[in-house]
Short mmCIF file of C-alpha atoms in Angstrom, two decimals:
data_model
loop_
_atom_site.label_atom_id
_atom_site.label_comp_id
_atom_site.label_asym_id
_atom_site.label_seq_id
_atom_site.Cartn_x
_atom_site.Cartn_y
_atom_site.Cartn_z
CA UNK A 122 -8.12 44.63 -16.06
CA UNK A 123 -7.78 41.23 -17.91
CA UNK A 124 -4.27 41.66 -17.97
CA UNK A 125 -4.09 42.44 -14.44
CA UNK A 126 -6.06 39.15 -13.77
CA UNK A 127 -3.87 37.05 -15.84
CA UNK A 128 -0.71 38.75 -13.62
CA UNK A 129 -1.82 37.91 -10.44
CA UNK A 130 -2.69 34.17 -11.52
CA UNK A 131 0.77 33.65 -12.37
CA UNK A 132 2.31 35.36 -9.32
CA UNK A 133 -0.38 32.52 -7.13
CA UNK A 134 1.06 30.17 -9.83
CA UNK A 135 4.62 30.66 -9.62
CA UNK A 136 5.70 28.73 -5.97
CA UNK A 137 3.42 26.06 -7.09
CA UNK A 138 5.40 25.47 -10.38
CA UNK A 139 8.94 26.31 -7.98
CA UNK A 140 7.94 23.16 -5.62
CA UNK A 141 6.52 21.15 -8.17
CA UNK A 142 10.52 21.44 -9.92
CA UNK A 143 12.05 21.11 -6.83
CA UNK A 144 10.18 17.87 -5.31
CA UNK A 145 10.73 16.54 -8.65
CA UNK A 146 14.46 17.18 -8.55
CA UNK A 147 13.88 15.16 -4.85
CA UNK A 148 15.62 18.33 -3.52
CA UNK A 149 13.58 18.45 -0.57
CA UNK A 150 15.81 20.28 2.05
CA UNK A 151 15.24 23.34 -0.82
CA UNK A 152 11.24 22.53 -0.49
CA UNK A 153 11.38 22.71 3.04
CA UNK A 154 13.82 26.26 3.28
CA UNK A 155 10.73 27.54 0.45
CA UNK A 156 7.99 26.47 1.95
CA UNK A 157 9.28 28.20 5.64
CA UNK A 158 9.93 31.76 3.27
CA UNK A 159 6.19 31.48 2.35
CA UNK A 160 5.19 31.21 5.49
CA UNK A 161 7.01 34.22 6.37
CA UNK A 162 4.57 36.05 4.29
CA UNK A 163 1.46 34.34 4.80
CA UNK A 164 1.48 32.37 8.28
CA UNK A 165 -1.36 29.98 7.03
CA UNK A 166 -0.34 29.52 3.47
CA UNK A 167 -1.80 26.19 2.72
CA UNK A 168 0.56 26.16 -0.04
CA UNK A 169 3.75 25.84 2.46
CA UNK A 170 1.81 23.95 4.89
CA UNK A 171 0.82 20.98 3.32
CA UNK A 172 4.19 21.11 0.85
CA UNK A 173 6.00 20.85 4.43
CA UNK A 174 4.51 18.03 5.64
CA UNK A 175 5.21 16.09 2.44
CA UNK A 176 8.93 17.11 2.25
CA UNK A 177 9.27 16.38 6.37
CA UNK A 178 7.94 12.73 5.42
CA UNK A 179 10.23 12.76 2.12
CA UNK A 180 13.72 13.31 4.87
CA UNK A 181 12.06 11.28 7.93
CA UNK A 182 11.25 14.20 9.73
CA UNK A 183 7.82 12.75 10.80
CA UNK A 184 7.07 14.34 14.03
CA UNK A 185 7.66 17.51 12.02
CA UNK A 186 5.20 16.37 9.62
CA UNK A 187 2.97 15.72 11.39
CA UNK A 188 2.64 19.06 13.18
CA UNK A 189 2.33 20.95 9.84
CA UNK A 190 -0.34 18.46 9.20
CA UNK A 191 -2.26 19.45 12.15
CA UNK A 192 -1.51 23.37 11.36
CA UNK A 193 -3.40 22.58 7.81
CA UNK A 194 -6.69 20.74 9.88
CA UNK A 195 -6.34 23.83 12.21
CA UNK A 196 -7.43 25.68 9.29
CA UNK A 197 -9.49 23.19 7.72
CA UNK A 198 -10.40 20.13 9.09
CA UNK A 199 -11.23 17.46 6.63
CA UNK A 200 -8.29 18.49 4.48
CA UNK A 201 -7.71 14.79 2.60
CA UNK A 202 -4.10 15.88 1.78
CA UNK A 203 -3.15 16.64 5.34
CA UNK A 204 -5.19 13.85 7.02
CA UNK A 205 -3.57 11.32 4.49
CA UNK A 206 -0.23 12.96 5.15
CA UNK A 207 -0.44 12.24 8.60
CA UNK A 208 -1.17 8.86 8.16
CA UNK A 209 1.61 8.21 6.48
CA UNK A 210 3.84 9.67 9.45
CA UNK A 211 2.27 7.79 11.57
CA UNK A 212 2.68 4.94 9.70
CA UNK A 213 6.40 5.40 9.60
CA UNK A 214 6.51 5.93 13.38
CA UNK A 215 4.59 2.40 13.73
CA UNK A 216 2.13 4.26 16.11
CA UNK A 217 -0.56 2.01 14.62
CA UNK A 218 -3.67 3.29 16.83
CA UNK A 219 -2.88 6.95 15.87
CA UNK A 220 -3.09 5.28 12.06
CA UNK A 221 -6.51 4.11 12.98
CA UNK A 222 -7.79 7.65 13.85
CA UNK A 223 -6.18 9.23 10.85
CA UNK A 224 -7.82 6.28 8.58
CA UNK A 225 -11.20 6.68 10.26
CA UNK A 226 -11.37 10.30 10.02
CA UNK A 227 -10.53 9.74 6.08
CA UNK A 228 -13.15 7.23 5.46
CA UNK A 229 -15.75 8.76 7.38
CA UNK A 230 -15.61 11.63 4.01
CA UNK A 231 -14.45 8.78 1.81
CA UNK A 232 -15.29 6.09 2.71
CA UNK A 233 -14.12 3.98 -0.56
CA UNK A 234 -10.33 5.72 -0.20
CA UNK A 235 -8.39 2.82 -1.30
CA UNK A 236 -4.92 4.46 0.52
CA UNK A 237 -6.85 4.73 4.21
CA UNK A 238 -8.60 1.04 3.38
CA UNK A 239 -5.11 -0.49 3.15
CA UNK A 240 -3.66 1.56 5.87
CA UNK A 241 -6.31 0.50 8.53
CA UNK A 242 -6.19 -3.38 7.48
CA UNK A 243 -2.47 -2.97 8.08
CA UNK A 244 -2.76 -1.34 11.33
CA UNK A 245 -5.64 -3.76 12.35
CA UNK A 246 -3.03 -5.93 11.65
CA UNK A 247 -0.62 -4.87 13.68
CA UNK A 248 -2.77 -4.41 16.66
CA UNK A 249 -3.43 -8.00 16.62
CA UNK A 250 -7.14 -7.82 14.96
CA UNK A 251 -6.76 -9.89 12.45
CA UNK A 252 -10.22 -11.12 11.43
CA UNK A 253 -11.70 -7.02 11.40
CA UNK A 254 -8.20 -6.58 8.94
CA UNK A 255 -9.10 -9.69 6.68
CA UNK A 256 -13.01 -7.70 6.41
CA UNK A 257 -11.17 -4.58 5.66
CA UNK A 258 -9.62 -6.53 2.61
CA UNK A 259 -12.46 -8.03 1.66
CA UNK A 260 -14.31 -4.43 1.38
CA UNK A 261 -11.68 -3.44 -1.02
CA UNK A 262 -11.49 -6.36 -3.15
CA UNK A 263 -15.71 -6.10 -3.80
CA UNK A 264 -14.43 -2.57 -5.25
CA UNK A 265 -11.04 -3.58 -6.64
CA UNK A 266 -11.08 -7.37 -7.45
CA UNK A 267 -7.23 -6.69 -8.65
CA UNK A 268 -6.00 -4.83 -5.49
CA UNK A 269 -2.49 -6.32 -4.96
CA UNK A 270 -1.89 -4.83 -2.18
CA UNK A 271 -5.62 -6.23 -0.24
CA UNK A 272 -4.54 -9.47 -2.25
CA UNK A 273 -1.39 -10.13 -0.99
CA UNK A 274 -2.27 -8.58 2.88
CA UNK A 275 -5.53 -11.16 3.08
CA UNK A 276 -3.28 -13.83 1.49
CA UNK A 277 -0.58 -13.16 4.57
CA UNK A 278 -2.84 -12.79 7.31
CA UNK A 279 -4.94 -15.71 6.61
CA UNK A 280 -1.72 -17.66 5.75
CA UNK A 281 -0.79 -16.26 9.75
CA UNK A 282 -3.77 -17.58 11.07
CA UNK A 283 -2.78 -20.81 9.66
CA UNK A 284 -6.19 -20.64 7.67
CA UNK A 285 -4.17 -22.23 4.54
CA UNK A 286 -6.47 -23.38 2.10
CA UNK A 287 -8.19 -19.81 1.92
CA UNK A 288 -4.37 -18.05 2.01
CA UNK A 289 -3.71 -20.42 -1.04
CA UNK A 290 -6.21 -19.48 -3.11
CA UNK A 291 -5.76 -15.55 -2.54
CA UNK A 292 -2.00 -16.14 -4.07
CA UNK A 293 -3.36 -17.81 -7.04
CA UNK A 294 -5.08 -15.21 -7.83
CA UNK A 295 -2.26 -12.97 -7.16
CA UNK A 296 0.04 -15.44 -9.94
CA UNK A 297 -3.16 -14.98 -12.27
CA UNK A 298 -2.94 -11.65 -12.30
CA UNK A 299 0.64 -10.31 -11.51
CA UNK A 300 2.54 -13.27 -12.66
CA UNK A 301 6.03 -10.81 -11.91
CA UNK A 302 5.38 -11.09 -8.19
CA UNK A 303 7.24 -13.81 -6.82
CA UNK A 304 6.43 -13.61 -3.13
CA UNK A 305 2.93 -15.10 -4.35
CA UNK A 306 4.83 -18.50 -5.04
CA UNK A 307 7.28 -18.49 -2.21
CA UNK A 308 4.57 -18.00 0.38
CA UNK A 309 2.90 -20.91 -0.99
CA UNK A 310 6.12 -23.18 -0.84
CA UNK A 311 6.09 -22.19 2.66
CA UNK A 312 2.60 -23.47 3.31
CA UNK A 313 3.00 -26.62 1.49
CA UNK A 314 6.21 -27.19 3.40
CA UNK A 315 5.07 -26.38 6.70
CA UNK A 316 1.74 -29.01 6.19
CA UNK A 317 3.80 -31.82 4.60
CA UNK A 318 2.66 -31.94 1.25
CA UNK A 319 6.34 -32.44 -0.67
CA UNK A 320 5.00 -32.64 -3.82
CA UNK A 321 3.03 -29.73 -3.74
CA UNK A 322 5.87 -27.68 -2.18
CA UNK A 323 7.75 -28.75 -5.04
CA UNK A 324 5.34 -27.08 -7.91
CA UNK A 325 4.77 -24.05 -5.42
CA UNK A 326 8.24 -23.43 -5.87
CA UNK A 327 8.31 -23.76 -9.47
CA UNK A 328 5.83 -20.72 -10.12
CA UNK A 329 2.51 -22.41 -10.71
CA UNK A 330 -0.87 -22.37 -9.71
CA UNK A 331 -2.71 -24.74 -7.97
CA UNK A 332 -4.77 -25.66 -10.47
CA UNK A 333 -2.12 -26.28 -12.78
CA UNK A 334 0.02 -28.29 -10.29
CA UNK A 335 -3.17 -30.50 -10.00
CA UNK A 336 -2.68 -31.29 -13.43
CA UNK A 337 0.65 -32.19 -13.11
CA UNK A 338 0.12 -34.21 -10.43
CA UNK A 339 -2.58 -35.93 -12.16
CA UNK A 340 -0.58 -36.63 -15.10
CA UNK A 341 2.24 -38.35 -12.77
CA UNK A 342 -0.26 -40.81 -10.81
CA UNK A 343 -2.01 -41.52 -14.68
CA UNK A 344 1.60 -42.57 -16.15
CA UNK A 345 3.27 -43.58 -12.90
CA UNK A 346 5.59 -41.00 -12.75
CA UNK A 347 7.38 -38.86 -10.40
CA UNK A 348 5.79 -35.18 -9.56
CA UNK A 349 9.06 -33.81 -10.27
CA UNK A 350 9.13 -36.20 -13.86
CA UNK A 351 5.65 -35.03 -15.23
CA UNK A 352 6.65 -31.49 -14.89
CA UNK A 353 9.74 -31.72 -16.21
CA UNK A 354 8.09 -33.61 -19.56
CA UNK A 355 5.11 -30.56 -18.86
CA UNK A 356 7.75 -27.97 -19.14
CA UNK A 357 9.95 -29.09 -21.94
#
């Protein structure tokens, strides 16, 4: 009987462990031809279903996906994989107010998903709601104080709304803390240039924060010097 057990767990086993190998090996048109031979067998395999509507986004088939997606809520309705999955089509199809369902009906069973967070303060975006997008970022950041991505999306929108000083204090923190992501700097250089400020657009460019371009310029105005000068005797 045990033995029997152990056989039929690694028969239900065995397609996982095939599509695991094959989405690994990003041979996806294979996933999709095994997935539609499961479902030959068992019409509401949720095995097939939801590996379809990963593999359909994987090629860019996303109208595809999305109706496997809504074959898996068919069958269960709060299925996170499927709901999440749809998003993500959606997403790709820029049909932002159908993102906003599929991110609502996530949160209302988790409401701390990180994935449908960011996805509805991008869509909020999109639809022009800025200020309920900047409150989305803000939820996730009293979670996740080192979200890049709420980090750099508050930054951007607030930097849109020409609400500058608060945009340039989000990408210091993003320097702080992901020093490798030079967008942080750039946006900043853009600021600075766009309000005037020459010397400030000047360090921006050169990678530091704020408060360390303050010292700079500090140091200039206490010896006389150029901005450009003091960092250059800062740096070497």
């Amino acid at each position: 009987m045990e033995k029997r057990k152990l056989m039929v767990g690694l028969i239900e086993q065995e397609p996982i462990i095939r599509l695991k190998k094959l989405f690994e090996k990003k041979q996806f048109d294979d996933v999709i031809s095994f997935c539609h031979n499961l479902l030959k067998t068992d019409s509401k395999s949720m095995i097939a279903l939801q590996n379809l509507s990963t593999a359909y986004i994987m090629v860019g088939a996303n109208y595809d996906a999305i109706k496997y997606c809504e074959r898996v809520l068919e069958i269960d309705s709060e299925d996170e994989h499927a709901l999440k999955n749809k998003m993500y089509a959606y997403e790709k199809l820029e049909k932002h107010y159908e993102v906003l369902d599929c991110c609502d009906l996530i949160l209302t069973n988790y409401p701390n998903d990180i994935d449908a967070l960011v996805a509805k303060g991008i869509a909020l975006n999109k639809t022009a709601k800025h200020e309920n997008a900047i409150e989305i970022y803000k939820d996730i950041l009293k979670n996740e104080p080192s979200n890049i991505d709420a980090l750099m999306n508050i930054a951007v929108t607030l930097k849109f709304l020409k609400k500058f000083d608060e945009s340039i204090q989000y990408y210091d923190k993003i320097q702080v803390l992901y020093p490798d992501v030079k967008r942080a700097s750039i946006e900043k250089y853009e600021i600075f240039t766009e309000i005037g400020h020459s010397d400030d657009a000047f360090l921006a460019a050169q990678g530091i924060t704020t408060e360390e371009a303050k010292e700079v310029k500090d140091q200039a105005k206490e010896n006389d010097y150029s901005v450009q000068h003091a960092y250059s005797l800062r740096r070497f």
